[in-house]
Short mmCIF file of C-alpha atoms and ligand atoms in Angstrom, two decimals:
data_model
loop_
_atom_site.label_atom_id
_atom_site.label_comp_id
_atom_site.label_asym_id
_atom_site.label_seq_id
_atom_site.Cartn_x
_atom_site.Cartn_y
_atom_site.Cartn_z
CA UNK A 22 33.46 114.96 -11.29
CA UNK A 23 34.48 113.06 -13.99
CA UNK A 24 34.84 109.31 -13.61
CA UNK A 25 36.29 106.39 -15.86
CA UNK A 26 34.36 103.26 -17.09
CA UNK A 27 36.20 100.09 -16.67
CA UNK A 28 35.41 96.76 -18.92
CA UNK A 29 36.29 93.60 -17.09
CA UNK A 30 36.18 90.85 -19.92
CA UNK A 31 37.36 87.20 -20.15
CA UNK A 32 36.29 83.51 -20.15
CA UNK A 33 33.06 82.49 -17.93
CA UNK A 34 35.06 81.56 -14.42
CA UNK A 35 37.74 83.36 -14.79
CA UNK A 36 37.29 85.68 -11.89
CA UNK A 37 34.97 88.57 -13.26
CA UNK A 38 32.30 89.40 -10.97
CA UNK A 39 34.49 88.34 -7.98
CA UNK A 40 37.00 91.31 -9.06
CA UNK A 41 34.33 93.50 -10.08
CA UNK A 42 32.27 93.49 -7.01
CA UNK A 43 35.30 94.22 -5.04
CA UNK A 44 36.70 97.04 -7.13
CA UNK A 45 32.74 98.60 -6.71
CA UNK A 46 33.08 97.86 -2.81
CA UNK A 47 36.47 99.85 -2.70
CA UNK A 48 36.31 102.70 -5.58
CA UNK A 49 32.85 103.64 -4.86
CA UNK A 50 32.35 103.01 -8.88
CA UNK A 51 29.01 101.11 -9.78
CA UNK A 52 29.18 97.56 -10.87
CA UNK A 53 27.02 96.12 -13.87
CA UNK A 54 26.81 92.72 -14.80
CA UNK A 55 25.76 92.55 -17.74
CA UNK A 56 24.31 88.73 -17.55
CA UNK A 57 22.30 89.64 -14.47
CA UNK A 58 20.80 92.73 -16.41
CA UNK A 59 19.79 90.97 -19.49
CA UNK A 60 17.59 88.18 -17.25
CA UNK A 61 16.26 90.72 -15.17
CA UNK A 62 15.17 92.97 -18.19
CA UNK A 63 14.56 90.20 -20.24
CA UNK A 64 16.89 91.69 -22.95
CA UNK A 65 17.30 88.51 -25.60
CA UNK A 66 16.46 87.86 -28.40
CA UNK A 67 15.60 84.11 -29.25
CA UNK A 68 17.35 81.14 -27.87
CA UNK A 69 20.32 79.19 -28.84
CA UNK A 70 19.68 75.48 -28.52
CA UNK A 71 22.61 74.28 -29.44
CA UNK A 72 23.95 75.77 -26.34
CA UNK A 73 20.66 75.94 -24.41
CA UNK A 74 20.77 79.62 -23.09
CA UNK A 75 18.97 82.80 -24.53
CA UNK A 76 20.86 84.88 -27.12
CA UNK A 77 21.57 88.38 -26.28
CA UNK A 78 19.87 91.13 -27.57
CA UNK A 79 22.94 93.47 -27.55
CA UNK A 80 21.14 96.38 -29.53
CA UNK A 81 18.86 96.29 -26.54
CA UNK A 82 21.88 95.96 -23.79
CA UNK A 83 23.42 99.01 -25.63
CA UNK A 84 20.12 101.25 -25.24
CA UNK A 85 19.91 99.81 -21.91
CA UNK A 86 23.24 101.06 -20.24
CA UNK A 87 23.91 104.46 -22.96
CA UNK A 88 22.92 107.07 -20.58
CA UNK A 89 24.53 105.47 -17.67
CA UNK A 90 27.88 104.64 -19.75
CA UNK A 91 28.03 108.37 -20.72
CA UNK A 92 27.78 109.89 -16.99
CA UNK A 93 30.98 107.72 -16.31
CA UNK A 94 32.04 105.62 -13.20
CA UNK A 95 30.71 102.13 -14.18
CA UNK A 96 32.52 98.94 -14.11
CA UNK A 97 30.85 96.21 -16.85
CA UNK A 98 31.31 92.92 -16.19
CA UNK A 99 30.79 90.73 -19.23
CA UNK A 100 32.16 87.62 -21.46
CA UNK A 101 31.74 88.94 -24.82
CA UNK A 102 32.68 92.71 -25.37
CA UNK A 103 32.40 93.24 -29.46
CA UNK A 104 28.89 94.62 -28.99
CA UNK A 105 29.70 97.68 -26.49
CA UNK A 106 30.31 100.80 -28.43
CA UNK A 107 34.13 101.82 -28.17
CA UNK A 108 34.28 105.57 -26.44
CA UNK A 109 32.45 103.47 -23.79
CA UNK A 110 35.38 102.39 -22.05
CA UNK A 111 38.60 103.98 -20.67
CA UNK A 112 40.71 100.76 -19.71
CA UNK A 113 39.44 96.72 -20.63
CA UNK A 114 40.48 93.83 -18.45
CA UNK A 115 40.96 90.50 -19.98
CA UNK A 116 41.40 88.50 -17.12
CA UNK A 117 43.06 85.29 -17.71
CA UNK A 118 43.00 81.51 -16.07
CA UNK A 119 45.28 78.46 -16.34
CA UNK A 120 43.63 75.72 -18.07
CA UNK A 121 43.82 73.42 -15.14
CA UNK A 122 42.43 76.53 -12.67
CA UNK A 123 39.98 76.93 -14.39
CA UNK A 124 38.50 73.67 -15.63
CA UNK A 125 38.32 72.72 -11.26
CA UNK A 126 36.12 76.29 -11.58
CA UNK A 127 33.49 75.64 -14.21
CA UNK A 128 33.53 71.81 -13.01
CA UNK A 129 32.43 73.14 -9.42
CA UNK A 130 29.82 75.33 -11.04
CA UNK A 131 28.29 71.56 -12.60
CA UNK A 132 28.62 72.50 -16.51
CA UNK A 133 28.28 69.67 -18.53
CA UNK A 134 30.94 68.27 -20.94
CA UNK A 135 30.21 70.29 -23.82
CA UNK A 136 29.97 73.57 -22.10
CA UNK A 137 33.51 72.80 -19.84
CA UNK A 138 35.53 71.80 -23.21
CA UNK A 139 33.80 75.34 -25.19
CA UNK A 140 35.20 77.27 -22.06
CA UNK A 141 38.02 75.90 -21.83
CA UNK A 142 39.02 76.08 -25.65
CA UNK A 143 37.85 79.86 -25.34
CA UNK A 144 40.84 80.70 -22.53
CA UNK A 145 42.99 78.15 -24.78
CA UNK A 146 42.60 80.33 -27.57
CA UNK A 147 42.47 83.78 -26.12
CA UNK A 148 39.36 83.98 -27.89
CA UNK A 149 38.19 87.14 -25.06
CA UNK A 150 41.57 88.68 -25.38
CA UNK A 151 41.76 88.75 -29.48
CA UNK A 152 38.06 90.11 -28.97
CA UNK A 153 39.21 93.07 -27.15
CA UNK A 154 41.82 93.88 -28.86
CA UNK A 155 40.04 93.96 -32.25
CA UNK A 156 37.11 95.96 -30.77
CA UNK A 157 39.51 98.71 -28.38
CA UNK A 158 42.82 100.47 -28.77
CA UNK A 159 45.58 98.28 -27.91
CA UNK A 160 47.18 100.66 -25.81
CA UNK A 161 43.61 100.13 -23.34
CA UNK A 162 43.81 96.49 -23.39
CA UNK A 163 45.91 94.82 -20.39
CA UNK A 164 45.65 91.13 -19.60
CA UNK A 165 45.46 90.46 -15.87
CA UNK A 166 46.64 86.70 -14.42
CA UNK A 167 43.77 85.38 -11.96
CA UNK A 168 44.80 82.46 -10.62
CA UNK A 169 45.13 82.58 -6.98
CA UNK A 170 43.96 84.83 -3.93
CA UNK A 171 47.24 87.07 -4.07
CA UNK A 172 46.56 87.89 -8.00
CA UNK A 173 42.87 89.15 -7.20
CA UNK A 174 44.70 91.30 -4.24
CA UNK A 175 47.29 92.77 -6.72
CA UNK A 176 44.73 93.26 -9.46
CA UNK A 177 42.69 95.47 -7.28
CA UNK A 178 45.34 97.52 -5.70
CA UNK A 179 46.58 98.20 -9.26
CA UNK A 180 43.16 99.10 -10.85
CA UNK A 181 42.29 101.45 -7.59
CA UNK A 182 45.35 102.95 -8.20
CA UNK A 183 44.92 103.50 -11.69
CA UNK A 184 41.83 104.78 -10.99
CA UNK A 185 42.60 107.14 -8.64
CA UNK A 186 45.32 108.70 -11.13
CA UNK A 187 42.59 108.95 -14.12
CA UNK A 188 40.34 110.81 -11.55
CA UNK A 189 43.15 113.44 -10.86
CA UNK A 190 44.50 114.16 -14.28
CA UNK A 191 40.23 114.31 -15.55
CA UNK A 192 39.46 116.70 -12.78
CA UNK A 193 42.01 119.40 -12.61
P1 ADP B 5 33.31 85.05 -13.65
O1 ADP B 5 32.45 86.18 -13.13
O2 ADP B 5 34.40 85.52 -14.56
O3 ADP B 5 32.53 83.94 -14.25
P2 ADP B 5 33.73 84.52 -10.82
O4 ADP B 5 34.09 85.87 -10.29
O5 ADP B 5 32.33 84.05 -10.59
O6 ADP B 5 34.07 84.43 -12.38
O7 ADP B 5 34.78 83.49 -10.23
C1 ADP B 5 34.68 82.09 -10.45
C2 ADP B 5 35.24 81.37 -9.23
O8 ADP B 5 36.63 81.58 -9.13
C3 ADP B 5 34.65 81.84 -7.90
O9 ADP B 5 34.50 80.73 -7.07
C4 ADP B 5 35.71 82.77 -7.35
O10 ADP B 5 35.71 82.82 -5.95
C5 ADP B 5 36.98 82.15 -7.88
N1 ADP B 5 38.04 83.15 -8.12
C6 ADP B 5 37.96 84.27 -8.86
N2 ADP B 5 39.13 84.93 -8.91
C7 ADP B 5 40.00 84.19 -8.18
C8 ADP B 5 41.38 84.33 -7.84
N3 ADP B 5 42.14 85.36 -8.28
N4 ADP B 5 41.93 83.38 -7.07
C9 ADP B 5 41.20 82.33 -6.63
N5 ADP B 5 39.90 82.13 -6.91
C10 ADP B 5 39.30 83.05 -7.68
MG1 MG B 6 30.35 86.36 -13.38
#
């Protein structure tokens, strides 16, 4: 059976791995995070220390998640998305946070100054959503609002739905 591969992109805190993991839990569709991956496999290469954290080897992430990409059915859950190779992905997800929303989020999480004002300017400036849409087809990008409780709800009845559709008109 064919299956779809769903980015979910956006800001750190905006809501991600929370949607992700639920999607997984209710589509049967495996969920990769693509953080978690890279410090299990140890797939960097050098570290930043400006921003104290290790840089991404995204040749490496690439190699890493290929075969599984190309079988289908994988949700990717990451806050960058320029790297990933385009036929990847059926439908991307920029999720999207109110300033205020989200700086209570990343403050809760204990980032410093530096790394709450970077985040924050990043959802200011749409810097995830202009990402996407440079690297995908407009027509695959949708933003999705993730505020409160009742937006996650809505988000993942309308992505199971969608889903659900892509399987039927793939498989007939
Ligand atoms: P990301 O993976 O994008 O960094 P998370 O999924 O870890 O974000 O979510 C960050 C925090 O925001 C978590 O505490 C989560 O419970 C909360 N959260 C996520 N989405 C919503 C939402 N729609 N409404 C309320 N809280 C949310
Ligand atoms: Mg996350």
């Amino acid at each position: 059976m064919l299956l779809p591969n769903i980015l979910l992109t956006g800001t750190p805190g905006v809501g991600k791995t929370t949607l992700g993991k639920e999607l997984a839990s209710k589509s049967g569709l495996k969920y990769i995070n693509v953080g978690d991956l890279a410090r299990e496999e140890q797939l960097y290469d050098g570290y930043d220390e400006e921003y104290d954290c290790p840089i991404l080897d995204e040749d490496r992430v690439v190699d890493e998640l290929d075969n599984q990409m190309r079988e289908g059915g994988v949700i990717v859950d990451y806050h960058g998305c320029d790297f990933f190779p385009e036929r990847w992905f059926h439908i991307v997800f920029v999720l999207r946070t109110d300033t205020n929303v989200l700086y209570e989020r990343l403050e809760t999480r204990g980032y410093n100054e530096k790394k709450l004002t970077d985040n924050i300017q990043c959802e200011i400036f749409q810097v995830l959503y202009e990402e996407a849409t440079a690297s995908y087809k407009e027509e695959i990008v949708h933003q999705l609002p993730s505020n409160k409780p009742e937006e996650l709800e809505n988000n993942v009845d309308q992505i199971l739905k969608w889903i659900e559709q892509w399987i039927k008109d793939h498989n007939s």
